[in-house]
Every structure is written in structure tokens, then in C-alpha cells.
CSV table of C-alpha atoms in Angstrom, one decimal:
chain,number,residue,atom,x,y,z
A,8,MET,CA,80.8,161.8,102.2
A,9,ARG,CA,79.2,165.0,103.6
A,10,ILE,CA,75.5,165.3,104.1
A,11,LEU,CA,74.0,168.7,103.4
A,12,HIS,CA,72.3,170.6,106.2
A,13,LYS,CA,69.4,172.4,104.6
A,14,GLY,CA,65.7,172.8,104.6
A,15,ARG,CA,64.8,169.8,102.4
A,16,GLN,CA,63.9,166.4,103.5
A,17,PRO,CA,66.8,164.7,105.4
A,18,GLU,CA,66.4,161.4,103.6
A,19,LYS,CA,67.2,163.2,100.3
A,20,SER,CA,70.3,164.9,101.6
A,21,LEU,CA,72.7,162.1,100.9
A,22,PHE,CA,71.2,161.5,97.5
A,23,PHE,CA,71.6,165.1,96.4
A,24,ARG,CA,75.1,165.5,97.9
A,25,TYR,CA,76.2,162.4,96.0
A,26,TYR,CA,74.6,163.5,92.7
A,27,GLN,CA,76.2,167.0,92.7
A,28,TRP,CA,79.4,165.2,91.5
A,29,ILE,CA,77.5,163.7,88.6
A,30,LEU,CA,75.9,167.1,88.0
A,31,TRP,CA,79.2,168.9,87.7
A,32,PHE,CA,80.7,166.2,85.6
A,33,SER,CA,77.8,166.3,83.2
A,34,PHE,CA,77.4,170.0,83.2
A,35,THR,CA,81.0,170.9,82.7
A,36,LEU,CA,81.7,168.1,80.1
A,37,TYR,CA,78.6,169.3,78.3
A,38,PHE,CA,79.7,172.9,78.3
A,39,LEU,CA,83.2,172.3,77.2
A,40,THR,CA,82.7,169.5,74.7
A,41,SER,CA,79.2,169.7,73.2
A,42,PHE,CA,80.4,172.3,70.8
A,43,PHE,CA,82.4,169.8,68.7
A,44,ILE,CA,80.2,166.8,69.0
A,45,THR,CA,78.4,167.5,65.7
A,46,ASN,CA,81.5,168.6,63.9
A,47,LYS,CA,83.1,166.5,61.2
A,48,PRO,CA,85.7,163.9,62.2
A,49,ILE,CA,89.3,164.8,61.9
A,50,THR,CA,91.7,162.2,60.6
A,51,LEU,CA,95.3,161.8,61.5
A,52,SER,CA,97.8,161.1,58.8
A,53,LYS,CA,100.3,158.7,60.3
A,54,PRO,CA,103.8,160.3,60.5
A,55,ARG,CA,106.8,158.5,59.3
A,56,ALA,CA,108.6,156.8,62.1
A,57,SER,CA,111.4,154.4,62.8
A,58,GLY,CA,110.5,150.8,63.6
A,59,SER,CA,113.0,150.5,66.5
A,60,LYS,CA,111.8,148.9,69.7
A,61,LEU,CA,111.8,150.9,72.9
A,62,SER,CA,111.2,150.1,76.5
A,63,LEU,CA,108.8,152.7,77.8
A,64,PRO,CA,109.1,153.4,81.6
A,65,SER,CA,106.6,156.3,81.1
A,66,ARG,CA,102.9,155.6,81.2
A,67,VAL,CA,102.1,155.5,77.5
A,68,LEU,CA,98.4,156.0,76.7
A,69,PHE,CA,97.0,155.5,73.3
A,70,GLU,CA,94.2,157.1,71.4
A,71,SER,CA,91.1,155.2,70.4
A,72,VAL,CA,88.1,155.9,68.3
A,73,ASN,CA,85.8,158.6,69.8
A,74,LYS,CA,82.4,157.1,70.8
A,75,THR,CA,80.9,160.3,72.1
A,76,SER,CA,77.1,160.1,71.9
A,77,GLN,CA,75.3,162.5,69.6
A,78,GLN,CA,73.4,164.1,72.5
A,79,PRO,CA,75.1,166.0,75.3
A,80,TYR,CA,74.9,164.1,78.6
A,81,LEU,CA,73.1,167.1,80.3
A,82,LYS,CA,70.0,166.3,78.2
A,83,ASN,CA,69.2,163.4,80.5
A,84,PRO,CA,66.2,165.0,82.3
A,85,ALA,CA,65.7,162.1,84.8
A,86,MET,CA,69.1,162.8,86.5
A,87,PHE,CA,68.4,166.5,87.1
A,88,LYS,CA,64.7,166.7,87.7
A,89,ASP,CA,65.0,167.0,91.5
A,90,LEU,CA,68.3,168.6,92.0
A,91,LYS,CA,68.0,172.4,92.4
A,92,ILE,CA,70.6,175.1,92.4
A,93,PHE,CA,70.0,178.7,93.5
A,94,ILE,CA,72.2,181.4,92.0
A,95,TYR,CA,72.8,184.4,94.2
A,96,GLU,CA,72.1,187.8,92.6
A,97,LEU,CA,75.1,189.8,93.7
A,98,PRO,CA,75.8,193.5,93.1
A,99,SER,CA,77.5,194.0,89.7
A,100,GLU,CA,80.9,194.8,91.3
A,101,TYR,CA,81.3,191.1,92.0
A,102,ASN,CA,80.8,190.0,88.4
A,103,GLU,CA,79.2,191.9,85.6
A,104,ASN,CA,81.3,195.1,86.0
A,105,TRP,CA,84.5,193.0,85.3
A,106,LEU,CA,83.1,192.1,81.8
A,107,SER,CA,83.8,195.6,80.6
A,108,ASN,CA,87.2,194.1,79.7
A,109,LYS,CA,86.4,191.6,76.9
A,110,ARG,CA,89.3,189.4,78.0
A,111,CYS,CA,87.3,188.6,81.2
A,112,SER,CA,85.1,186.0,79.4
A,113,ASN,CA,87.8,184.5,77.2
A,114,HIS,CA,91.1,184.1,79.0
A,115,LEU,CA,92.8,181.3,80.8
A,116,PHE,CA,90.7,181.4,84.0
A,117,ALA,CA,87.3,182.3,82.3
A,118,SER,CA,85.5,179.2,83.5
A,119,GLU,CA,84.2,181.3,86.4
A,120,VAL,CA,82.3,183.4,83.9
A,121,ALA,CA,81.3,180.5,81.6
A,122,ILE,CA,79.9,178.4,84.3
A,123,HIS,CA,77.9,181.3,85.7
A,124,ARG,CA,76.4,182.1,82.3
A,125,ALA,CA,75.6,178.5,81.6
A,126,LEU,CA,73.9,178.0,85.0
A,127,LEU,CA,71.7,181.1,84.4
A,128,ASN,CA,70.2,179.2,81.4
A,129,ALA,CA,70.1,175.8,83.0
A,130,ASP,CA,66.3,175.5,83.4
A,131,ASP,CA,66.5,171.8,84.3
A,132,PHE,CA,68.0,172.4,87.7
A,133,ARG,CA,68.1,176.2,88.4
A,134,THR,CA,65.6,177.4,91.0
A,135,PHE,CA,64.6,181.0,91.8
A,136,ASP,CA,63.3,179.9,95.2
A,137,PRO,CA,66.3,179.5,97.6
A,138,ASN,CA,64.1,177.6,100.1
A,139,GLU,CA,64.0,174.6,97.7
A,140,ALA,CA,67.6,174.7,96.7
A,141,ASP,CA,70.1,171.9,97.4
A,142,LEU,CA,73.1,173.9,96.4
A,143,PHE,CA,73.9,177.6,96.2
A,144,PHE,CA,76.2,179.1,93.5
A,145,VAL,CA,78.1,182.3,94.4
A,146,PRO,CA,79.2,184.1,91.1
A,147,VAL,CA,82.3,186.1,91.8
A,148,TYR,CA,84.8,186.9,89.1
A,149,VAL,CA,88.1,187.2,90.8
A,150,SER,CA,90.5,186.7,87.9
A,151,CYS,CA,89.5,189.6,85.6
A,152,ASN,CA,91.8,192.2,87.1
A,153,PHE,CA,94.6,192.3,84.5
A,154,SER,CA,98.0,193.7,85.2
A,155,THR,CA,98.9,196.9,83.4
A,156,VAL,CA,102.5,195.8,83.4
A,157,ASN,CA,102.4,192.3,81.8
A,158,GLY,CA,98.7,191.9,80.9
A,159,PHE,CA,98.4,188.7,83.1
A,160,PRO,CA,95.5,188.3,85.5
A,161,THR,CA,96.3,189.4,89.0
A,162,ILE,CA,94.4,187.9,91.9
A,163,VAL,CA,95.8,189.8,94.9
A,164,HIS,CA,92.2,191.1,95.5
A,165,ALA,CA,90.6,187.6,95.3
A,166,ARG,CA,90.3,187.0,99.0
A,167,SER,CA,88.9,190.3,99.9
A,168,LEU,CA,86.4,190.2,97.1
A,169,LEU,CA,85.2,186.8,98.0
A,170,PHE,CA,85.0,187.6,101.7
A,171,SER,CA,83.0,190.7,100.8
A,172,ALA,CA,80.6,188.6,98.7
A,173,ILE,CA,80.1,186.2,101.6
A,174,GLN,CA,79.4,189.2,103.9
A,175,PHE,CA,76.8,190.4,101.4
A,176,ILE,CA,74.9,187.0,101.2
A,177,THR,CA,75.2,186.5,105.0
A,178,LYS,CA,73.6,189.9,105.5
A,179,ASN,CA,70.8,189.4,103.0
A,180,TYR,CA,70.1,185.7,103.1
A,181,PRO,CA,70.0,183.1,105.9
A,182,PHE,CA,71.4,180.1,103.9
A,183,TRP,CA,75.1,180.6,104.5
A,184,ASN,CA,74.7,180.7,108.3
A,185,ARG,CA,72.4,177.8,108.2
A,186,SER,CA,75.1,175.5,106.8
A,187,GLN,CA,78.2,177.5,107.4
A,188,GLY,CA,78.7,177.6,103.6
A,189,PHE,CA,78.6,173.8,103.5
A,190,ASP,CA,76.3,173.7,100.4
A,191,HIS,CA,77.7,176.7,98.6
A,192,ILE,CA,79.7,176.5,95.4
A,193,PHE,CA,82.5,178.7,94.2
A,194,VAL,CA,84.7,178.6,91.1
A,195,ALA,CA,88.5,178.7,91.7
A,196,SER,CA,90.0,178.3,88.2
A,197,HIS,CA,93.4,179.7,89.0
A,198,ASP,CA,96.9,178.2,89.0
A,199,TYR,CA,96.6,176.7,92.5
A,200,GLY,CA,92.9,177.0,93.1
A,201,ALA,CA,91.7,179.0,96.1
A,202,CYS,CA,95.3,179.4,97.3
A,203,PHE,CA,95.3,182.4,94.9
A,204,HIS,CA,98.9,182.6,93.9
A,205,ALA,CA,100.8,181.5,90.7
A,206,MET,CA,103.9,180.3,92.6
A,207,GLU,CA,103.4,177.0,94.4
A,208,ASP,CA,105.4,177.9,97.5
A,209,ARG,CA,103.6,181.2,98.0
A,210,ALA,CA,100.3,179.5,97.3
A,211,ILE,CA,101.0,176.9,99.9
A,212,ASP,CA,102.0,179.5,102.4
A,213,ASN,CA,98.7,181.4,101.7
A,214,GLY,CA,96.6,178.3,101.9
A,215,ILE,CA,92.8,178.3,101.2
A,216,PRO,CA,91.0,181.1,103.0
A,217,GLU,CA,89.3,179.8,106.2
A,218,PHE,CA,86.0,181.2,105.1
A,219,LEU,CA,86.0,178.8,102.1
A,220,MET,CA,87.0,175.6,103.9
A,221,ASN,CA,83.5,174.3,104.3
A,222,SER,CA,82.4,175.0,100.7
A,223,ILE,CA,82.6,173.2,97.4
A,224,LEU,CA,85.2,174.5,95.0
A,225,LEU,CA,85.2,173.9,91.3
A,226,GLN,CA,88.9,174.1,90.4
A,227,THR,CA,91.3,173.3,87.6
A,228,PHE,CA,94.2,172.5,89.9
A,229,GLY,CA,94.5,168.9,91.1
A,230,VAL,CA,97.3,166.5,91.9
A,231,ASN,CA,97.2,162.8,93.0
A,232,TYR,CA,99.0,163.4,96.3
A,233,LYS,CA,98.2,165.5,99.4
A,234,HIS,CA,98.4,169.2,98.7
A,235,PRO,CA,97.2,172.1,100.8
A,236,CYS,CA,95.6,173.8,97.8
A,237,GLN,CA,93.1,170.9,97.3
A,238,ASP,CA,92.5,170.2,101.0
A,239,VAL,CA,88.9,171.1,100.6
A,240,GLU,CA,85.8,169.6,99.1
A,241,ASN,CA,86.5,170.1,95.4
A,242,VAL,CA,85.4,169.1,91.9
A,243,LEU,CA,88.2,169.1,89.3
A,244,ILE,CA,87.0,170.8,86.1
A,245,PRO,CA,88.8,171.2,82.7
A,246,PRO,CA,90.5,174.4,81.9
A,247,TYR,CA,88.4,176.9,79.9
A,248,ILE,CA,88.7,177.1,76.1
A,249,SER,CA,86.4,179.1,73.9
A,250,PRO,CA,83.8,176.9,72.2
A,251,GLU,CA,83.4,179.5,69.4
A,252,GLY,CA,87.2,179.6,68.9
A,253,ILE,CA,87.2,175.8,68.5
A,254,ARG,CA,84.3,175.9,66.1
A,255,LYS,CA,86.0,178.5,63.8
A,256,THR,CA,89.2,176.5,63.8
A,257,LEU,CA,87.5,173.3,62.8
A,258,GLU,CA,85.6,175.1,60.1
A,259,LYS,CA,88.9,176.2,58.6
A,260,ALA,CA,90.7,172.9,59.0
A,261,PRO,CA,91.6,171.1,55.8
A,262,LEU,CA,89.0,168.7,54.6
A,263,THR,CA,91.7,166.0,54.1
A,264,GLY,CA,92.6,166.1,57.8
A,265,ASN,CA,96.3,165.6,56.9
A,266,ARG,CA,98.7,166.4,59.7
A,267,ASP,CA,102.1,167.4,58.6
A,268,ILE,CA,103.5,168.3,62.0
A,269,MET,CA,104.5,165.3,64.1
A,270,VAL,CA,105.2,167.1,67.5
A,271,PHE,CA,103.9,170.6,68.3
A,272,PHE,CA,104.4,173.1,71.1
A,273,ARG,CA,104.0,176.8,71.1
A,274,GLY,CA,104.5,178.7,74.4
A,275,LYS,CA,107.0,180.0,76.9
A,276,MET,CA,110.3,178.1,76.8
A,277,GLU,CA,113.0,180.0,78.6
A,278,VAL,CA,116.5,179.6,77.0
A,279,HIS,CA,118.1,180.7,80.3
A,280,PRO,CA,115.5,179.9,83.0
A,281,LYS,CA,115.3,182.5,85.8
A,282,ASN,CA,115.6,181.5,89.4
A,283,VAL,CA,112.4,182.9,91.1
A,284,SER,CA,112.6,182.4,94.8
A,285,GLY,CA,114.4,179.1,94.3
A,286,LYS,CA,112.0,177.9,91.7
A,287,PHE,CA,112.4,177.6,87.9
A,288,TYR,CA,109.6,177.9,85.5
A,289,SER,CA,108.2,174.5,84.4
A,290,LYS,CA,110.9,172.9,86.6
A,291,ARG,CA,113.1,173.5,83.5
A,292,VAL,CA,111.1,170.9,81.5
A,293,ARG,CA,110.2,173.4,78.7
A,294,THR,CA,113.8,174.6,78.6
A,295,GLU,CA,115.0,171.0,78.2
A,296,ILE,CA,112.5,170.5,75.4
A,297,TRP,CA,113.8,173.5,73.6
A,298,ARG,CA,117.4,172.6,74.2
A,299,ARG,CA,117.1,169.1,72.9
A,300,TYR,CA,114.6,169.4,70.1
A,301,LYS,CA,114.7,172.9,68.7
A,302,GLY,CA,116.7,171.6,65.6
A,303,ASP,CA,114.8,168.3,65.3
A,304,ARG,CA,112.7,168.2,62.2
A,305,ARG,CA,110.1,166.1,63.9
A,306,PHE,CA,109.4,168.9,66.4
A,307,TYR,CA,107.6,172.2,65.5
A,308,LEU,CA,108.6,174.3,68.6
A,309,GLN,CA,107.7,178.0,68.8
A,310,ARG,CA,108.5,180.4,71.7
A,311,HIS,CA,106.4,183.3,70.6
A,312,ARG,CA,102.6,183.9,70.8
A,313,PHE,CA,100.5,183.5,67.7
A,314,THR,CA,96.7,184.1,67.7
A,315,GLY,CA,96.1,181.4,65.1
A,316,TYR,CA,98.0,178.7,67.1
A,317,GLN,CA,94.9,176.4,67.1
A,318,SER,CA,95.3,176.0,63.4
A,319,GLU,CA,98.7,174.5,64.1
A,320,ILE,CA,97.1,172.0,66.5
A,321,THR,CA,94.9,170.8,63.7
A,322,ARG,CA,98.0,170.1,61.7
A,323,SER,CA,99.7,168.2,64.5
A,324,VAL,CA,99.8,164.5,65.5
A,325,PHE,CA,101.2,165.0,69.0
A,326,CYS,CA,100.7,168.2,71.1
A,327,LEU,CA,103.0,168.7,74.1
A,328,CYS,CA,101.2,169.7,77.3
A,329,PRO,CA,104.1,170.4,79.8
A,330,LEU,CA,103.6,172.0,83.1
A,331,GLY,CA,104.1,175.7,83.6
A,332,TRP,CA,104.1,177.1,87.1
A,333,ALA,CA,101.1,174.8,87.8
A,334,PRO,CA,100.7,171.3,86.4
A,335,TRP,CA,97.5,171.9,84.4
A,336,SER,CA,97.1,173.6,81.0
A,337,PRO,CA,94.3,174.5,78.6
A,338,ARG,CA,96.4,172.8,75.9
A,339,LEU,CA,95.1,169.5,77.2
A,340,VAL,CA,91.5,170.4,76.3
A,341,GLU,CA,92.4,172.2,73.1
A,342,SER,CA,94.4,169.1,71.9
A,343,VAL,CA,91.5,166.7,72.5
A,344,ALA,CA,89.0,169.1,70.9
A,345,LEU,CA,91.1,169.5,67.8
A,346,GLY,CA,92.1,165.9,67.3
A,347,CYS,CA,95.7,166.0,68.5
A,348,VAL,CA,97.1,163.5,70.9
A,349,PRO,CA,97.9,165.4,74.1
A,350,VAL,CA,101.3,164.5,75.5
A,351,ILE,CA,101.1,165.3,79.2
A,352,ILE,CA,104.4,166.1,80.9
A,353,ALA,CA,103.4,167.1,84.5
A,354,ASP,CA,104.2,164.6,87.2
A,355,GLY,CA,101.4,163.8,89.6
A,356,ILE,CA,98.7,165.8,87.7
A,357,ARG,CA,95.2,164.8,88.5
A,358,LEU,CA,93.0,164.9,85.4
A,359,PRO,CA,89.4,166.1,85.4
A,360,PHE,CA,86.6,163.5,85.6
A,361,SER,CA,89.1,160.7,85.7
A,362,SER,CA,86.6,158.2,87.0
A,363,ALA,CA,84.4,158.8,84.0
A,364,VAL,CA,86.7,160.0,81.2
A,365,LYS,CA,89.1,157.4,79.9
A,366,TRP,CA,92.2,159.5,79.7
A,367,SER,CA,94.1,156.3,79.2
A,368,GLU,CA,92.5,156.1,75.7
A,369,ILE,CA,93.0,159.7,74.5
A,370,SER,CA,96.4,160.8,75.8
A,371,LEU,CA,100.0,160.0,76.3
A,372,THR,CA,101.9,160.7,79.6
A,373,VAL,CA,105.7,161.1,79.8
A,374,ALA,CA,107.5,161.6,83.1
A,375,GLU,CA,109.3,164.9,83.5
A,376,ARG,CA,112.6,163.1,84.0
A,377,GLU,CA,112.2,161.3,80.6
A,378,VAL,CA,111.9,164.4,78.4
A,379,GLY,CA,115.3,163.5,77.0
A,380,LYS,CA,113.7,160.3,75.6
A,381,LEU,CA,110.6,162.2,74.2
A,382,GLY,CA,111.6,161.8,70.6
A,383,GLN,CA,112.2,158.1,70.9
A,384,ILE,CA,108.9,157.6,72.8
A,385,LEU,CA,106.8,159.4,70.2
A,386,GLU,CA,108.5,157.7,67.3
A,387,HIS,CA,107.7,154.3,69.0
A,388,VAL,CA,104.0,155.3,69.5
A,389,ALA,CA,103.6,156.6,66.0
A,390,ALA,CA,105.1,153.5,64.5
A,391,THR,CA,103.2,150.9,66.5
A,392,ASN,CA,100.1,152.1,68.4
A,393,LEU,CA,98.7,155.4,67.0
A,394,SER,CA,95.0,155.1,66.3
A,395,THR,CA,92.6,157.4,64.5
A,396,ILE,CA,91.2,160.4,66.4
A,397,GLN,CA,87.8,161.8,65.6
């Protein structure tokens, strides 16, 4: 475990370095889940299923009753009374200017905006005096440059924008040079974190910029094996979803909580997957799901976008969360928030806060190679082990 090199008392350094993990677990979990803590429970209606027995080589994880406390974890003042974070005030071209596009604060990678906004109002541990800070947050929005061709975020400018921000804080503050960025925090909420590319092979070739190698990265990408794009001090955070969007969906959800869709997925499923530099989207997993189950009445599969798709999640028992180019997906968080059992199909994925969140009680994992058995697996779970989700 690293020890921070900073101006505070040395004997406190290890304590604060250790508790930054608890801070980010508590803070991010609070931000992403507190919005539905006080909402009404959602009940699953048990789907009809066959009673056949099945040997399950996949890791099958079953849902249990939600025991979330009624108060967000962040409200524990004793844990945060001594930990201090300083937020750099950067020129607007690094963050605020990007918000002229409304998508910047609501899209797939918007946790970089959401975390910054939440920290600005985190009176419990924010400090305006950098000399008493334990950690330094660098608010740079690198994923808000949307392509005029396909509308997707482009991050080709990410490295230069971040490097420019570091040059600015180095010129105007002494704290980066004091620790070589050791106690500085960045958000890297992209497909492969700070490797800044959507394609894994290109991301690996790019690697993490040398100027970020000493810092702490909050990232959505994580796998349980060695990978160059997580070869840095990192905290795995959940993908961003809009709390307001979830609230509105829950308000419109049927009071009965009945779920008439057994298995749901809406998203990109290529009928004829394209070979992109020797790689196929989703490793052909989504294509296989479509090929095998498009005519199966148990499966509600849709290949086109629909703005009201969250209402479909509230009607569903199982929500498929297959990999795309990267293993992680916001569907994981949306499913949990809306009471649908997430079915994770992404070999080797590392889930956020796995040491504290009991994913084994709220999700189901199916190996990529076993997609052909997906129908049987879900029938078995529905018939024998499906519990109530709140």
C-alpha cells in the first residue's frame, strides 16, 4: 500500500491512504444508489418455467432481499471528519465549457461530471485550503467531444487535454511536483480507462499515459487478470446512470410490480458481425444471443434504440448484460436499480466494490461460451432459486 507524500503529519499518511478506498466506495455508492433507497419496493412476478434439472457450470448467483439501510453510507460523519480533498479550479476549457452540450452530463461516461459536481457539494471532506488536503481532485471532462458522424464520444484529445491540465496545475500550484501526482485523483470512465480507446488491442498499444502512472484513477474498466489498462492505482466505480431518469421510471412503474418479460435485452446485436482489425463486436456473444433466441417467446430482444427502454427493464425478470467492446455496461447498474436480475455475460469482468457489495446475492453470471445454454439456465433459476428483489 502506498503512503502519501504530503504536508500533513507522517503518522496519518497511511491512515488516510487506506481510507481513501472507503471514501470512494461510500461516496460513489451513495451517489449512484441513494436516489432509489426511499422508493417503493418492486416485486417480481415469478415467470412460468420448466421444472427440469440442469447442471450449471456457470457461476449462478441468486438475488436476495435488499437490506439497504435507510440512510446513505456517506452520512457517517466520523469516517470523513479528518479526510480532506482539494478540488482544483481549472480554466473552463477543461470542464465547464463542455457542458454546453447537454449530453455531456448524461451520457455513458458522465461519471467524470457527476463525481466533480458531487464533490463540489461534499462539505464533510472538501477543503478550500490545499495545504491541509490529503488528496487532490483534477476535474477534466475528456469524454464530451461527440463525433459529428455517429454521435459517439471521441477521446482522441484526452491525452493532450489531461497533459495540459497537469501543466496548468504544475505551473500554478506546488502540490503535483511535491508528490509527482501521487495523491492526485482523475476520473477515467471510458471503455478501457486511461488507455483512451474503444478497441482493446489499440487501447493496450496506447497504454496509460506516463504522466498518469503515479496517480489514482477512478475507472469503470476492470478485469480479474493482469491488464495494461488497469496497471495503475485505481478504484473501480460503477458506470454512470442518471438518478433522475431512474426516479421518473420508478414513478411510472406499475404499482402491482408484475413482470411480464422473462428475459430482456435491448441494444446492438449484429446479424452479420463485422471484422474490425481482427476483432468482432462483443466477441460475437450478442450475435449468438440474437441468432439463438430472437424467436423464443421467453426472450424480449430488440436491436434498435428506444428512449423509454428503462420502462422495459421494470417489466423484466432477467436483464442481459453482455459485453460490448469492453466488458462493463451501464445495464448492470440500471438492472439493479430497477429490480431486474442482471445476467452478466463478460468473462473475467471485475465488478465495482466487490469486497463490500455482495454481487453473489444480486446477480447471475453466465460464461460467454455457455450462451447457447442461456435459456435452460434461466429457466432453472426461475423455477428453483429466484427470490424477491426490492
